[in-house]
Coordinates of C-alpha atoms and ligand atoms in Angstrom, one line a residue:
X1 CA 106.5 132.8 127.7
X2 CA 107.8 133.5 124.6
X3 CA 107.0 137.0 122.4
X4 CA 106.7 137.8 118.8
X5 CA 108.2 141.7 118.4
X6 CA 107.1 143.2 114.8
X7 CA 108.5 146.4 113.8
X8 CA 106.1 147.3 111.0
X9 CA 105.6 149.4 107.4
X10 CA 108.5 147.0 105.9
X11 CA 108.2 146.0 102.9
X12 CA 108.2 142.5 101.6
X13 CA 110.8 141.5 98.5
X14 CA 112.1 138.4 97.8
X15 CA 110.5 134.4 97.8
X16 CA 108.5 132.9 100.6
X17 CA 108.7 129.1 100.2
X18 CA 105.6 127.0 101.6
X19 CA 105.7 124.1 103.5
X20 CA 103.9 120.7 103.7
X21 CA 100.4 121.5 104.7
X22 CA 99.7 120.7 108.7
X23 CA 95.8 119.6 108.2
X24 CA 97.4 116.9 106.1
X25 CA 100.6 116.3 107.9
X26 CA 98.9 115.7 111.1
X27 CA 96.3 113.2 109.7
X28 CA 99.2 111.5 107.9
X29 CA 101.1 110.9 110.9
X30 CA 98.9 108.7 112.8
X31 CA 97.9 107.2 109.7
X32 CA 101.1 105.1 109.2
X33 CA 100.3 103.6 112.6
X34 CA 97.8 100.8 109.7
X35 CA 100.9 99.9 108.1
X36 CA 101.9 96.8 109.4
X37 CA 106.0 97.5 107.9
X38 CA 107.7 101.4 107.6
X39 CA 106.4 104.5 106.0
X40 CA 108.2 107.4 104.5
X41 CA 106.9 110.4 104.6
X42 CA 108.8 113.6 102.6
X43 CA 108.1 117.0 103.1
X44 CA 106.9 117.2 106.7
X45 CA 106.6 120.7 108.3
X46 CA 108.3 121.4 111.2
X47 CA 105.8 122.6 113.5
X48 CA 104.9 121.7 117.3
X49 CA 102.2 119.9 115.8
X50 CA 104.1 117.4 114.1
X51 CA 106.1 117.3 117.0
X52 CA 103.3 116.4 119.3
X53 CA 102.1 113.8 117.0
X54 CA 106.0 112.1 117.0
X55 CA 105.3 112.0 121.3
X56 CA 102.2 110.0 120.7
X57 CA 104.2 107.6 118.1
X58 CA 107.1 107.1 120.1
X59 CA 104.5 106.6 123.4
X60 CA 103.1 103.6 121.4
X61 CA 106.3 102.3 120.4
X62 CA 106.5 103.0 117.1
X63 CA 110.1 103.7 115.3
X64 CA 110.4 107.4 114.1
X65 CA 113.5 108.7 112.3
X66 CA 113.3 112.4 110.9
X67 CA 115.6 113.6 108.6
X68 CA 115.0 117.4 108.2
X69 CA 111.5 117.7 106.6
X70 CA 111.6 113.0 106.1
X71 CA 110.0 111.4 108.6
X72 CA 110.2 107.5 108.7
X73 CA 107.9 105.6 110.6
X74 CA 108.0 102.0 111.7
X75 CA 104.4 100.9 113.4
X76 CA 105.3 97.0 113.4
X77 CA 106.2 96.8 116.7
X78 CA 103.2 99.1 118.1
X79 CA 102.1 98.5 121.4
X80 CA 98.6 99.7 121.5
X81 CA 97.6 101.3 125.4
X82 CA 96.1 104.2 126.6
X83 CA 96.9 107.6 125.1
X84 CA 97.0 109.9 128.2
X85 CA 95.8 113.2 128.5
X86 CA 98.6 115.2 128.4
X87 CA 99.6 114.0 124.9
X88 CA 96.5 114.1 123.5
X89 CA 95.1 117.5 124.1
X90 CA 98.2 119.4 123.0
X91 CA 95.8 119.2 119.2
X92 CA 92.9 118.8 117.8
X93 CA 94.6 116.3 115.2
X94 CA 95.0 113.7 118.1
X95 CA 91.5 112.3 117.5
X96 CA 93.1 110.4 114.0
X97 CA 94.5 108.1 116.5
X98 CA 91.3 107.2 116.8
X99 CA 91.0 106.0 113.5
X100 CA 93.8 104.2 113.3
X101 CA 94.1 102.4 115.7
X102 CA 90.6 101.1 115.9
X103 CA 91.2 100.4 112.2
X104 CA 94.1 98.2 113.0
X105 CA 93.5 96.9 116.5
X106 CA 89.7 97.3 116.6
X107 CA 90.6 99.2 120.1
X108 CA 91.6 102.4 121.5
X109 CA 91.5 104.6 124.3
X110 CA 92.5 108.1 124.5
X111 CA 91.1 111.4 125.6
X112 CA 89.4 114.1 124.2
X113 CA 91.0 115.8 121.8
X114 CA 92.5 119.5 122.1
X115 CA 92.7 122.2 119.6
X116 CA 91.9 126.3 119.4
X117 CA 89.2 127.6 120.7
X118 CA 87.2 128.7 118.3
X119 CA 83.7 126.9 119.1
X120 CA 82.7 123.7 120.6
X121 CA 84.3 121.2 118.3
X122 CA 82.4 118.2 119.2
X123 CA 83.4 115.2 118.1
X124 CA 80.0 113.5 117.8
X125 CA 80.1 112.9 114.3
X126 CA 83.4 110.8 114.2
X127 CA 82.0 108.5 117.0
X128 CA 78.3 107.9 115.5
X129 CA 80.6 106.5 112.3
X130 CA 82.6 104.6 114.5
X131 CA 79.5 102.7 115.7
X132 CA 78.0 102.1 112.6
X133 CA 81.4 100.4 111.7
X134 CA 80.4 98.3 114.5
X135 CA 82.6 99.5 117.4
X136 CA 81.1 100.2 121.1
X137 CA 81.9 103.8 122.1
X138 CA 82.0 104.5 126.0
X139 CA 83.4 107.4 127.7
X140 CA 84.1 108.0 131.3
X141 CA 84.5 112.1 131.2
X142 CA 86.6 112.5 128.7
X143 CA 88.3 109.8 128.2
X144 CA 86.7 107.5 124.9
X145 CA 87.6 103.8 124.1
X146 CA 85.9 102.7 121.4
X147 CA 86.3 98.8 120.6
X148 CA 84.6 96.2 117.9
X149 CA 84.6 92.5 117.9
X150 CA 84.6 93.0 113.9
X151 CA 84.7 96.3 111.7
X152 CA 82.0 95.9 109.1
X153 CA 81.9 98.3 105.6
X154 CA 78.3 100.6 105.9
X155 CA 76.9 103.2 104.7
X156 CA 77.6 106.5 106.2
X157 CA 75.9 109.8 105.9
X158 CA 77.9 112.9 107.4
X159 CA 75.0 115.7 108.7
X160 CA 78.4 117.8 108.3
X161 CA 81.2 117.6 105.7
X162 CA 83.6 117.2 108.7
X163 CA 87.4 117.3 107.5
X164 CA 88.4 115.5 110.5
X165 CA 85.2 112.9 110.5
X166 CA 85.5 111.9 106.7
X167 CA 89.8 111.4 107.4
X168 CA 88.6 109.0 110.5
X169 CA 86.4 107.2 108.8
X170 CA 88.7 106.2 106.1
X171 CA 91.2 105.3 108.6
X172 CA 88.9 103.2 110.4
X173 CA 87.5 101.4 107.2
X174 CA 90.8 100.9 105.3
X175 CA 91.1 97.3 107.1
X176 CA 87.6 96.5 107.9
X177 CA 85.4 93.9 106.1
X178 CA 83.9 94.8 103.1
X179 CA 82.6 98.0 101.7
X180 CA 82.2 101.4 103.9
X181 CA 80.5 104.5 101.6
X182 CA 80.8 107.7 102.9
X183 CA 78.3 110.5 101.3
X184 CA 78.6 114.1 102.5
X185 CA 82.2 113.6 102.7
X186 CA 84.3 116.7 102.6
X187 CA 86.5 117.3 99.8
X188 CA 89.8 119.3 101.4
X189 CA 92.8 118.8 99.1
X190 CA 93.8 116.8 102.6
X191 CA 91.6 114.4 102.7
X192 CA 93.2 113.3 99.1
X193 CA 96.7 113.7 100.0
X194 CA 95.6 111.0 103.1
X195 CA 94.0 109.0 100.6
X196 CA 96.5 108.5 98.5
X197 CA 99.0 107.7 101.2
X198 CA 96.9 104.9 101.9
X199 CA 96.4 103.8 98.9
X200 CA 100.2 103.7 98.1
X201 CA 100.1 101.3 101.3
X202 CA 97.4 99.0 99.1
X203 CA 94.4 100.2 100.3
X204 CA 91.6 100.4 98.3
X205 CA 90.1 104.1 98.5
X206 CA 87.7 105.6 95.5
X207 CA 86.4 108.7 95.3
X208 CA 88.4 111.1 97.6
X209 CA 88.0 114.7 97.0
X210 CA 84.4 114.2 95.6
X211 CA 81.2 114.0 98.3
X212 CA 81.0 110.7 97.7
X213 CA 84.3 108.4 98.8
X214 CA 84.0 104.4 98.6
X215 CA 86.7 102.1 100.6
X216 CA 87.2 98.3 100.4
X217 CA 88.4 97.0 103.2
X218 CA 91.8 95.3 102.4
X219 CA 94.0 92.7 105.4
X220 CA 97.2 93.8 104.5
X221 CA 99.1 97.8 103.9
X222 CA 102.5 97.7 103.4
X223 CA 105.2 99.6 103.3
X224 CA 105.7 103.3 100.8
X225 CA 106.7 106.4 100.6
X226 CA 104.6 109.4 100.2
X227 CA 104.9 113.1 100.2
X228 CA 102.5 115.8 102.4
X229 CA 101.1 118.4 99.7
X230 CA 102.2 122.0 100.3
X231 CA 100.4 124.1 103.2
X232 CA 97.4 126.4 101.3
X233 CA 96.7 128.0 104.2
X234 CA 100.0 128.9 104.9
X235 CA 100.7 129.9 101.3
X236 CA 97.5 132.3 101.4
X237 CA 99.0 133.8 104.7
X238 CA 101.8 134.5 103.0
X239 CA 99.8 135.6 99.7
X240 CA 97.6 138.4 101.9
X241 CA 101.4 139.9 103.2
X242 CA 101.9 140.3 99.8
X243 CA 98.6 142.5 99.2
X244 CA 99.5 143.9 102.6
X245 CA 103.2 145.2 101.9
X246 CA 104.7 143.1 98.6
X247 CA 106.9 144.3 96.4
X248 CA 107.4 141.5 93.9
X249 CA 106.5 139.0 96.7
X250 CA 107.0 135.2 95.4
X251 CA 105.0 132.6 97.1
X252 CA 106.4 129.3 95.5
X253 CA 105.5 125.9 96.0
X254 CA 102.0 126.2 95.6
X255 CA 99.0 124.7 94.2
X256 CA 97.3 127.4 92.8
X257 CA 94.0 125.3 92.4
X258 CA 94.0 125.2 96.4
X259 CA 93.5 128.7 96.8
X260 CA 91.2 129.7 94.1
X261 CA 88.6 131.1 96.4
X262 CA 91.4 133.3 98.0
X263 CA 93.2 134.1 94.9
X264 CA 89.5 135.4 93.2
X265 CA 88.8 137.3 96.6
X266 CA 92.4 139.3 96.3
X267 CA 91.1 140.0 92.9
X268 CA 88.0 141.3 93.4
X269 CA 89.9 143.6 96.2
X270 CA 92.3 145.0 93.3
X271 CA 95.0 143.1 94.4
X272 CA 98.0 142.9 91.6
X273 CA 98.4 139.1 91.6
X274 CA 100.3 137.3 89.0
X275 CA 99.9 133.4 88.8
X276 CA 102.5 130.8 87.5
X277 CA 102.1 127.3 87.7
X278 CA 103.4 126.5 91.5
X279 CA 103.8 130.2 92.4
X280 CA 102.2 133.6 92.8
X281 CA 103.9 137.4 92.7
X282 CA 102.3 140.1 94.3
X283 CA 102.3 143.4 95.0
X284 CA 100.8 145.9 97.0
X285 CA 98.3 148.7 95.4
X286 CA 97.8 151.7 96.9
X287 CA 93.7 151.4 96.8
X288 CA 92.1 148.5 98.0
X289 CA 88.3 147.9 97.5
X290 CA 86.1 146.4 100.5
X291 CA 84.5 143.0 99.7
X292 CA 82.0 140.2 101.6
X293 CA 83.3 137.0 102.5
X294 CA 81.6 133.9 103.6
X295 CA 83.2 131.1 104.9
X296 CA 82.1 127.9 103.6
X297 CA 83.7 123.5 103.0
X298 CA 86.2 123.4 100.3
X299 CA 86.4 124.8 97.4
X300 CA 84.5 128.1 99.2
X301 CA 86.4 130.4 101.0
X302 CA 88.3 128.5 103.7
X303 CA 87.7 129.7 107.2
X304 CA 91.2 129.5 108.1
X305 CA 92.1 132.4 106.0
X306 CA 89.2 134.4 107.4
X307 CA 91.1 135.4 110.5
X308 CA 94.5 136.2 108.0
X309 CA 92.0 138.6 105.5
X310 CA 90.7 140.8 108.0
X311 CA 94.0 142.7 108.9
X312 CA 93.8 142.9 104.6
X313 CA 89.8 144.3 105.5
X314 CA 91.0 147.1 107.2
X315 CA 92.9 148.4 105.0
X316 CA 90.0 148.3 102.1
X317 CA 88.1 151.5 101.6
X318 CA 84.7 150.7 102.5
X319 CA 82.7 148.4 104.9
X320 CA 83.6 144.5 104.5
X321 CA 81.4 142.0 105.6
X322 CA 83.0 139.0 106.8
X323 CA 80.3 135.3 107.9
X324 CA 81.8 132.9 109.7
X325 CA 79.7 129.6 108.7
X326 CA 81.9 127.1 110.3
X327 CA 83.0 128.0 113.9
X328 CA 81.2 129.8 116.1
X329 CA 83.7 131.8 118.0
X330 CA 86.4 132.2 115.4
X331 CA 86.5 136.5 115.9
X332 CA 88.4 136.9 119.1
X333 CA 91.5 138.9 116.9
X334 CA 88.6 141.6 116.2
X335 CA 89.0 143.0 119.7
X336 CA 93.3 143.5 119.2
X337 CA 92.9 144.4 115.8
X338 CA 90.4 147.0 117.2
X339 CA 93.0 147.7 120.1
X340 CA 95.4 148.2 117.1
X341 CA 93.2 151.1 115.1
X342 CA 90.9 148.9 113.4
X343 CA 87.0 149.5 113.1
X344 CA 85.7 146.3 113.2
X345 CA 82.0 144.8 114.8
X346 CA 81.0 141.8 115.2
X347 CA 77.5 140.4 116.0
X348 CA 77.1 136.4 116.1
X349 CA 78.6 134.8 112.3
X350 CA 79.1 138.5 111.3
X351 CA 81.9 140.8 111.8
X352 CA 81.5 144.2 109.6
X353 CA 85.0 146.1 109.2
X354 CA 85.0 149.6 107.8
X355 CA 88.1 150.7 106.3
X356 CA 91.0 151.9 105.6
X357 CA 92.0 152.2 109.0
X358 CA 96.0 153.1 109.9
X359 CA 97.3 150.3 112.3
X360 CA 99.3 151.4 115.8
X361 CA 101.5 148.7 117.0
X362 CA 100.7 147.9 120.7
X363 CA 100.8 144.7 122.7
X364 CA 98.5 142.0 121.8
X365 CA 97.5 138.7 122.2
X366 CA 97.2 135.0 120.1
X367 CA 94.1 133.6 121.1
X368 CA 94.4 130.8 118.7
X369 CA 96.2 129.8 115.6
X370 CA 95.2 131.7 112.9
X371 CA 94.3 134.6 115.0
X372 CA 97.2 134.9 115.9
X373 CA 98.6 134.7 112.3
X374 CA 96.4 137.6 111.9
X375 CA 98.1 139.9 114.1
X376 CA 101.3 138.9 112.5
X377 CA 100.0 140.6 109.4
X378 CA 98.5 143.4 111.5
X379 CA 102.0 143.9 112.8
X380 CA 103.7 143.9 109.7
X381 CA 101.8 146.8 108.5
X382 CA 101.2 149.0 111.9
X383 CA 103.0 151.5 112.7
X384 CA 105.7 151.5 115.7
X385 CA 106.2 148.0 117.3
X386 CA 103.6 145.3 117.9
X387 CA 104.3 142.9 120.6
X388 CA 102.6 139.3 120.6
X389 CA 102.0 137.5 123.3
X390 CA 100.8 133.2 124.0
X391 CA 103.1 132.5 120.3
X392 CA 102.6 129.1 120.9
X393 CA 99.5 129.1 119.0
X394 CA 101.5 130.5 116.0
X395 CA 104.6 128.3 116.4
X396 CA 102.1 125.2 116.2
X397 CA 101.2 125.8 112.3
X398 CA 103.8 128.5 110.9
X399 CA 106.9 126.2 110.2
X400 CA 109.7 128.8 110.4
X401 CA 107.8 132.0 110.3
X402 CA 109.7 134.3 112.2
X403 CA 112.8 132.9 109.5
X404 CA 110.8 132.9 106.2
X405 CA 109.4 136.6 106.7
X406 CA 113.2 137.8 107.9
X407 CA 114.2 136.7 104.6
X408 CA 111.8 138.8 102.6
X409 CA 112.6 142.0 104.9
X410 CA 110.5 141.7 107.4
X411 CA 111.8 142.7 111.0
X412 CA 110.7 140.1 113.1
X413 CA 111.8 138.7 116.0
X414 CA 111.1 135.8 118.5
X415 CA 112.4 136.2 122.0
Ligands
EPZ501 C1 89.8 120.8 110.3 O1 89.2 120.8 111.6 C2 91.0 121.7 110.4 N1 91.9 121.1 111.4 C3 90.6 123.1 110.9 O2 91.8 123.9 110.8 C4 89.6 123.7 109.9 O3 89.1 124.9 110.3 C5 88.4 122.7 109.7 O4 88.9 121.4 109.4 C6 87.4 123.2 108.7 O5 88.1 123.3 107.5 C7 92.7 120.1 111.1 O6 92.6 119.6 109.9 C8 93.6 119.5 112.1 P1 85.5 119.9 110.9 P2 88.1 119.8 112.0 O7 85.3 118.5 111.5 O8 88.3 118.5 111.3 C9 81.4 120.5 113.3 C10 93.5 125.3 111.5 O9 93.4 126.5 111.8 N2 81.6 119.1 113.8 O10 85.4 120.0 109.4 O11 88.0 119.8 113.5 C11 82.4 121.5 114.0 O12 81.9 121.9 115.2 C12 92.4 124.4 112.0 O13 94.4 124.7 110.9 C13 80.6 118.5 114.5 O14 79.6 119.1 114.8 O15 86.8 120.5 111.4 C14 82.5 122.6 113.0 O16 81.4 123.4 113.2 C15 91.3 125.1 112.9 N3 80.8 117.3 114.9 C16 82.3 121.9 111.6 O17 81.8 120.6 111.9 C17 81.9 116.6 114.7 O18 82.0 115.4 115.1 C18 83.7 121.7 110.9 O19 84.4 120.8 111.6 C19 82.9 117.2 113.9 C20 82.8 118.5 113.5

């Protein structure tokens, strides 16, 4: 099993350049399975993820050709059979197979979905739209097929804004008859960049990034080229090792409009952050000021930066109050960070960390992705050496981490 080995208190000079975003990538991917000719797709992270998602394609028969971060994909010759198991609970971002191919073939089996562990993650949502649509869901365990004689446009209400259920929903309705409406929809920067794609094919989608999106059904999407926006969460990451240890930190190729809610939080902590138009510098301050956060659907605070900020919490003077609205069990780095120095408690959605607290590097664990992108930051700024353990999780949404934090002086290695 592969380890991540931090030597910490470096500081961090130089420019981090972000990647295409992974929550979009990996509904982008399956997506070009509805074009019925070949898709490029520029800007594509190389992450397992990705990788993972190429398996699937090339299972079905689809053409893939990747040229650094260009992947293009030919689905015209697509044979559509049963996704097994082992494919598709590597991710989470399996179930937009779903989707697709539904919305092309009007059938699919596959299983489950994977994906971190941070709660339940049903996937009840995506498969009550799918019957209103008009398909039959059955499942035998885990394994779903879902299959419709015809894919009618309706009107669809999400109890949730569900990233993953509005994105499988579109993909289901882009070739069905008539018009599908979805209200409650969530409004992730993603769910645009997906949107568009389609569109570029000749769909006919209104209303993406709003709560409210409207798609036409349409017979025919042909062939484009589109490009996968740049990775927010990544970039904030990167944004809270700047307020961790930066010394004129760049973060470019960003849009600064996607982290807003991060960006005002750093602020509110007394983070020096200057903004340009696709990039931010930062540097560190020598008093930090505690803060709440709650985690809420886009444009709040994202809870995939709630894990990353709490290595920044302990180091602000004060208690911080962090609540976790989306996932349920999305605090297992508390207990390393604690292992590490930190002061940190957690009760149900609440984890209250008094700070600042110095950090000892020790060996610790990544319990899931962005926990364990947490104890990246945590080993950046401990003292002595912090060991990482189960780096898979890390490797699955970091595209070249271990390189892009070398380069600004961190010392880092994977081994
Ligand atoms: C996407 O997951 C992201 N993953 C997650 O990022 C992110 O945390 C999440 O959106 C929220 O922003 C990808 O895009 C691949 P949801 P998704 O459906 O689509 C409940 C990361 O770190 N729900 O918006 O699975 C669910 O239990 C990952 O990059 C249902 O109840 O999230 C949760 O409480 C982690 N039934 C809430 O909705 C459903 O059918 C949010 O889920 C679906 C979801």
């Amino acid at each position: 099993m592969q380890k991540i080995t931090i030597h910490g208190g470096q500081k961090l000079s130089g420019t981090i350049t972000i990647s295409g975003a992974k929550n979009s990538a990996v509904a982008l991917i399956p997506a070009s399975v509805l074009c019925d000719e070949q898709t490029t797709i520029f800007n594509v992270p190389n992450i397992s993820d990705t990788d993972a998602l190429k398996e699937i394609l090339s299972y079905l028969n689809a053409k893939i050709v990747q040229e650094k971060d260009t992947m293009v994909i030919d689905s015209s010759n697509i044979i559509n059979k049963e996704i097994p198991e082992s494919i598709s609970k590597k991710l989470r971002a399996s179930y937009y197979f779903m989707g697709a191919l539904l919305g092309k073939y009007k059938k699919v089996s596959m299983y489950f979905p994977g994906g971190c562990p941070i709660g339940e993650r049903p996937i009840n949502l995506h498969l009550k739209a799918f019957e209103m649509l008009g398909a039959k869901v059955t499942n035998e365990g885990n394994k779903y097929t879902v299959e419709a004689e015809e894919l009618k446009g309706t009107e669809i209400y999400l109890d949730f804004a569900s990233v993953g259920a509005t994105i499988n929903i579109i993909l289901a309705a882009v070739k069905a008859t008539g018009v599908t409406t979805i209200e409650n929809a969530a409004k992730e920067p993603e769910i645009v960049n997906v949107a568009t794609f389609l569109n570029n094919m000749g769909a006919k989608i209104t209303g993406a990034g709003t709560s409210k999106i409207k798609i036409k059904g349409v017979k025919k999407l042909h062939s484009c080229v589109h490009e996968v926006i740049p990775d927010r969460i990544e970039a904030g990451t990167y944004m809270i090792a700047g307020a961790l240890l930066g010394e004129n930190l760049k973060i470019a190729n960003v849009i600064p409009e996607h982290v807003e809610a991060l960006t005002s939080k750093l602020k509110d902590i007394g983070v020096d952050i200057k903004e340009g138009t696709d990039y931010f510098i930062i540097n560190k301050v020598n008093k930090l000021k505690s803060t709440n956060i709650k985690t809420l659907i886009y444009p709040g605070f994202p809870t995939d930066l709630q894990q990353p900020i709490t290595t920044l919490l302990t180091q602000c003077e004060g208690k911080s109050k962090i609540k976790e609205t989306i996932w349920e069990n999305r605090f297992l780095n508390t207990e390393y960070l604690n292992l590490m120095g930190a002061k940190i408690e957690t009760k149900n959605d609440t984890a209250v960390i008094s700070g600042p607290t110095p950090l000892k590097g020790c060996e610790v664990k990544a319990t899931d992705l962005r926990a364990g992108a947490c104890l990246v930051l945590a080993g950046l700024i401990a003292e002595g050496i912090t060991t990482i353990t189960n780096v898979e999780h890390i490797l699955r949404g970091y595209d070249q981490i271990i390189q892009k934090l070398t380069n600004v002086g961190a010392k880092i290695e994977l081994n």
